Short mmCIF file of C-alpha atoms in Angstrom, two decimals:
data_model
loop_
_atom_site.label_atom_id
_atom_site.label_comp_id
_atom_site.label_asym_id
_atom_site.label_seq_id
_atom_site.Cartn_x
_atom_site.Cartn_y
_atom_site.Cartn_z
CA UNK A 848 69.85 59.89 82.94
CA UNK A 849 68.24 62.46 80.99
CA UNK A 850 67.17 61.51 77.43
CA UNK A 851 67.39 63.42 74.22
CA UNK A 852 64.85 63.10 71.46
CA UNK A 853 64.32 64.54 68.30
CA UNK A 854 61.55 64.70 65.60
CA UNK A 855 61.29 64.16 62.69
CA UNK A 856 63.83 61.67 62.15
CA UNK A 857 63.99 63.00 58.52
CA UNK A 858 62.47 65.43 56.14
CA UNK A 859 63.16 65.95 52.80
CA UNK A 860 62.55 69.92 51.59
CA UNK A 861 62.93 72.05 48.85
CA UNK A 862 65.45 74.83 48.51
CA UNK A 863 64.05 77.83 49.83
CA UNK A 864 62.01 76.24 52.61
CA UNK A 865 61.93 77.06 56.27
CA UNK A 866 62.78 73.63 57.81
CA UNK A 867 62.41 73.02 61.60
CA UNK A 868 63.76 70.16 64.05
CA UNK A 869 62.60 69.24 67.69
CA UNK A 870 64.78 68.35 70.15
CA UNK A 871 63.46 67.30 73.45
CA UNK A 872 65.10 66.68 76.91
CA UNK A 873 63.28 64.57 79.12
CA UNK A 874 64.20 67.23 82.16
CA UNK A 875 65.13 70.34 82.04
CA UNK A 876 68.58 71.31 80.84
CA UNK A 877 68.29 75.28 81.16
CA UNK A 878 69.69 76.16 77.67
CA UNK A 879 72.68 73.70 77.46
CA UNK A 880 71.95 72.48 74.06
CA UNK A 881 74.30 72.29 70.99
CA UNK A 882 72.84 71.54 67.50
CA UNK A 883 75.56 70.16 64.89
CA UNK A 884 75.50 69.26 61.12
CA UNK A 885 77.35 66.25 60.20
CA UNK A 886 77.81 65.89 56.32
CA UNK A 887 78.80 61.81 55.24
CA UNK A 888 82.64 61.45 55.95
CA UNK A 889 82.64 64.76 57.88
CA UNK A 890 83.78 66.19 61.25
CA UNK A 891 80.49 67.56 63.22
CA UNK A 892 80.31 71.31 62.72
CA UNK A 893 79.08 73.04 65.66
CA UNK A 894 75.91 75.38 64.38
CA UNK A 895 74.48 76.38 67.94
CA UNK A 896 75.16 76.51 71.70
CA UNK A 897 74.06 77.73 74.49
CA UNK A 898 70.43 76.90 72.94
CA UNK A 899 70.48 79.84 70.92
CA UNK A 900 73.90 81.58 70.09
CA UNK A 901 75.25 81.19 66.25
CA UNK A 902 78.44 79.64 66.29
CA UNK A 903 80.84 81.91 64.24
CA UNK A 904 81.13 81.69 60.90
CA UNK A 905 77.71 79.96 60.65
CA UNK A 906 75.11 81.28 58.39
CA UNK A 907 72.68 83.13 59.50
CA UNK A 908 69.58 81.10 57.83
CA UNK A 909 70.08 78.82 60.85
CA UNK A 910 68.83 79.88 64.21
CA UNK A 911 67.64 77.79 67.43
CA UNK A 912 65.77 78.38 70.05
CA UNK A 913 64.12 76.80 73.51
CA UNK A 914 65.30 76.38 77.11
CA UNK A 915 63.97 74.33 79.50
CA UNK A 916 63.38 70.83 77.58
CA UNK A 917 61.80 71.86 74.51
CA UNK A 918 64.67 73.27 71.44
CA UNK A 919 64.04 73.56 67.92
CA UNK A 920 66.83 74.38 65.16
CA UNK A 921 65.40 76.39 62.12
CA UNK A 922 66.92 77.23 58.93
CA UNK A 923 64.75 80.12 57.23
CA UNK A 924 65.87 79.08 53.69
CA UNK A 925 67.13 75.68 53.26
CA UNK A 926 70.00 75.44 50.40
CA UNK A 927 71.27 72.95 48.84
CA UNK A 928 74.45 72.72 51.28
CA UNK A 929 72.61 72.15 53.82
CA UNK A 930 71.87 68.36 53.09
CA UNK A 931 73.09 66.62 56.23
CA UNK A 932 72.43 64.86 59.54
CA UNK A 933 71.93 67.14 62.45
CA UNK A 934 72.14 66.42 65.82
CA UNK A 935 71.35 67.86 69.20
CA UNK A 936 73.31 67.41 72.44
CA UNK A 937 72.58 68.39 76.24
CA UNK A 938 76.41 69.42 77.88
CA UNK A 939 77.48 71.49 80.79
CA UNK A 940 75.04 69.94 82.80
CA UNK A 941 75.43 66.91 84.73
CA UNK A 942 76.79 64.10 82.53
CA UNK A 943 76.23 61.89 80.55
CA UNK A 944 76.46 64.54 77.82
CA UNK A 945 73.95 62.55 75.35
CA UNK A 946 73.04 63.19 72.18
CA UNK A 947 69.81 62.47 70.01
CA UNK A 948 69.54 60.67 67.30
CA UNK A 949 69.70 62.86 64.67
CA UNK A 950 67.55 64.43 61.91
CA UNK A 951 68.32 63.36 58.23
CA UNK A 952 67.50 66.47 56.07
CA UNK A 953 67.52 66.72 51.79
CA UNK A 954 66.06 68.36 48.94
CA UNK A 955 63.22 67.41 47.58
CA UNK B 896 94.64 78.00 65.43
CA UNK B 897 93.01 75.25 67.75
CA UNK B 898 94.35 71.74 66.40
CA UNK B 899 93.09 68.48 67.99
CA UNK B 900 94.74 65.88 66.58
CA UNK B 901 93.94 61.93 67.13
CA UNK B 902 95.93 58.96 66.56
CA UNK B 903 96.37 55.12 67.84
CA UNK B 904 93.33 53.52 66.53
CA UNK B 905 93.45 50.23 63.76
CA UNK B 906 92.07 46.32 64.01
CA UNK B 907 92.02 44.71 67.50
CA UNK B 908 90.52 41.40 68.34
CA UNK B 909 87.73 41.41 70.62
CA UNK B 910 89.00 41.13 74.28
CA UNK B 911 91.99 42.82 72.83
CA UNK B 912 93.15 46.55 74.50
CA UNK B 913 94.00 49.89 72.36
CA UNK B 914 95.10 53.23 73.64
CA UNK B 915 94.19 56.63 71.98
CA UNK B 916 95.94 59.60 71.70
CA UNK B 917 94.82 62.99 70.96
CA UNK B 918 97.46 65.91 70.81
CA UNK B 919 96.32 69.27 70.95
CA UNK B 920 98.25 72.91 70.04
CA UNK B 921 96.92 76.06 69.53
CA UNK B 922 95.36 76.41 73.13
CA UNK B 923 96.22 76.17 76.90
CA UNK B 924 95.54 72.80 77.01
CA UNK B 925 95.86 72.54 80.53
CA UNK B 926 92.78 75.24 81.07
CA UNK B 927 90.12 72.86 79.08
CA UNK B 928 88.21 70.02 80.02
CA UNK B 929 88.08 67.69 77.03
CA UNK B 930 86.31 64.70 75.72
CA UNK B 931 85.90 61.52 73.30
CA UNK B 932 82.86 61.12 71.14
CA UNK B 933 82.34 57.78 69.01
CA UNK B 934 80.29 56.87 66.05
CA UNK B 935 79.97 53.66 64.87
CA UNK B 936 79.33 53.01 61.15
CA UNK B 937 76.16 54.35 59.82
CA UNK B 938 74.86 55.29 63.30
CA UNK B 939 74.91 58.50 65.33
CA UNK B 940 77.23 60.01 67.67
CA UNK B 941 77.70 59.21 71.08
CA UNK B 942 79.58 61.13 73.87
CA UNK B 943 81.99 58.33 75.31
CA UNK B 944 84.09 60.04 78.13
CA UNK B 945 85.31 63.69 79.20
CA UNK B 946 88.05 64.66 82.00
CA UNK B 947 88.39 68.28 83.79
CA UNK B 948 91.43 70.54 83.26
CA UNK B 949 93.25 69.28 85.82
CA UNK B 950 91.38 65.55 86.09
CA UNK B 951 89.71 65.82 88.57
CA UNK B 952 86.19 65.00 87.47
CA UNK B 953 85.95 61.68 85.03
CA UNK B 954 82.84 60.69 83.79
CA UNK B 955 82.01 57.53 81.45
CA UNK B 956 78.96 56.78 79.57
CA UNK B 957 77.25 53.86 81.03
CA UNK B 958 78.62 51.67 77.98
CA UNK B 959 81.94 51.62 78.80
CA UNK B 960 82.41 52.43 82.81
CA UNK B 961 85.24 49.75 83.55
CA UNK B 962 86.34 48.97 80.26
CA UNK B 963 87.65 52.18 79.42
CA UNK B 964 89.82 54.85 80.95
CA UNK B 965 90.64 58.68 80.07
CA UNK B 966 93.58 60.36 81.21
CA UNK B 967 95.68 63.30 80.21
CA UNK B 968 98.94 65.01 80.29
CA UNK B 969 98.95 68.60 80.52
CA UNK B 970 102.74 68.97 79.82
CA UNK B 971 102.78 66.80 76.93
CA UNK B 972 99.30 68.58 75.71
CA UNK B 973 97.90 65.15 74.78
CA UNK B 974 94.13 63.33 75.99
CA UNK B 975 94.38 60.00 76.20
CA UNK B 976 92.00 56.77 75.98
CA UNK B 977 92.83 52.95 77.14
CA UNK B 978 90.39 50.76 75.92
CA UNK B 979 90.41 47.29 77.55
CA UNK B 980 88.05 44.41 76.99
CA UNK B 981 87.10 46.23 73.45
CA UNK B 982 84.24 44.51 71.78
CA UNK B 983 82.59 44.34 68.02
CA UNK B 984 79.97 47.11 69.28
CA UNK B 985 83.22 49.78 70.33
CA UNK B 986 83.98 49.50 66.35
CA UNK B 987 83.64 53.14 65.87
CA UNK B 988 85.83 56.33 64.40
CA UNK B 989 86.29 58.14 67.89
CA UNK B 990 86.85 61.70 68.24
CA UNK B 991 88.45 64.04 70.48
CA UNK B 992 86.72 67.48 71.27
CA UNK B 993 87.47 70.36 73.33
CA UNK B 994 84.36 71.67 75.54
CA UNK B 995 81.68 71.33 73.47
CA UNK B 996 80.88 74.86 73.05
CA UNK B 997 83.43 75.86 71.52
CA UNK B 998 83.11 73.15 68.48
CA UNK B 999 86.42 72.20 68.53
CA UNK B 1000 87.42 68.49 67.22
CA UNK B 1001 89.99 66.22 65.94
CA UNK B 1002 89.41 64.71 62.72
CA UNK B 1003 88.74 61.14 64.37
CA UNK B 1004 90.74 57.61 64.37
CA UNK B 1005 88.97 54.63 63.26
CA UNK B 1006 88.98 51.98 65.82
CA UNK B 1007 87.82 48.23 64.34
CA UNK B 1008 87.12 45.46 66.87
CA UNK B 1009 87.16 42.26 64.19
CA UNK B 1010 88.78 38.77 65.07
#
């Protein structure tokens, strides 16, 4: 089964910052990858998919890119809404359709 | 407007059985494959089963192959899950999501395996 990592495992920023998150697949996955953020008691919101496409509705400070096994999600300006868990998950490929473990991110 | 809409879960013993139900409206049910995502307390999500449209392709994560079954019924719009043999680790809220790139999910039922 193919693995999902991701790095770091948290961060803590200050608003304004450009934060980035790793996700790595241990094969390739051509660009099915999903990034979510997950705030405590919340649904997962669906940010990215297809590697790179903004989900609509989703600001426009967050971006990702990659393909292959190698995905980063970015958000140019972190704000204070941000603060939440996000996770990364292959899908569309051969199951199982795993996530990683997720990425804690606050302010500083 | 896309509703996905879980119910079914509570406190079983372990070795006990449960079955979920997710009802869904606002779509053609019966055109998307759908799926059920856990996450236990504190920990991170994990993708639990999915079906096809029309069921013929069933997958299972490794952690519950032959404990666990999904089904569905595309004229009563509903995804189901029975849960046999449930044990303190299945303690989770589970949720039920349309294809995952669309970002559509149920709100989740909390399912608590205590004796």
């Amino acid at each position: 089964d193919i693995q999902m990592t991701q790095s770091p495992s948290s961060l803590s920023a200050s608003v304004g910052d450009r934060v980035t998150i790793t996700c790595r697949a241990s094969q390739g996955i051509s660009n099915y990858l999903a990034w979510y953020q997950q705030k405590p008691g919340k649904v997962p919101k669906l940010l990215i998919y297809a590697a790179s496409t903004l989900q609509s509705g989703v600001p426009s400070r967050f971006s990702g890119s990659g393909s292959g096994t190698d995905f980063t999600l970015t958000i140019s300006s972190l704000q204070p809404e941000d603060v939440a868990t996000y996770y990364c998950q292959k899908y569309n490929s051969a199951p199982p359709f795993t996530f990683g473990p997720g990425t804690k991110v606050d302010i500083k | 407007e896309v509703q996905l809409v879980e119910s079914g879960g509570g406190l079983v013993k372990p070795g006990g059985s449960l079955r979920l139900s997710c009802a869904a409206s606002g779509f053609t049910f019966s055109s998307y494959s759908m799926n059920w995502v856990r996450q236990a307390p504190g920990k991170g999500l994990e993708w639990v089963s999915s079906i096809s449209s029309s069921s013929s392709y069933i997958y299972y994560a490794d952690s519950v192959k032959g404990r666990f079954t999904i089904s569905r019924d595309n004229a009563k719009n509903s995804l189901y899950l029975q849960m046999n043999s449930l044990r303190a680790e299945d303690t989770a809220v589970y949720y039920c999501a349309r294809d995952f790139d669309t970002g559509y999910w149920g709100q989740g039922t909390l399912v608590t395996v205590s004796s």
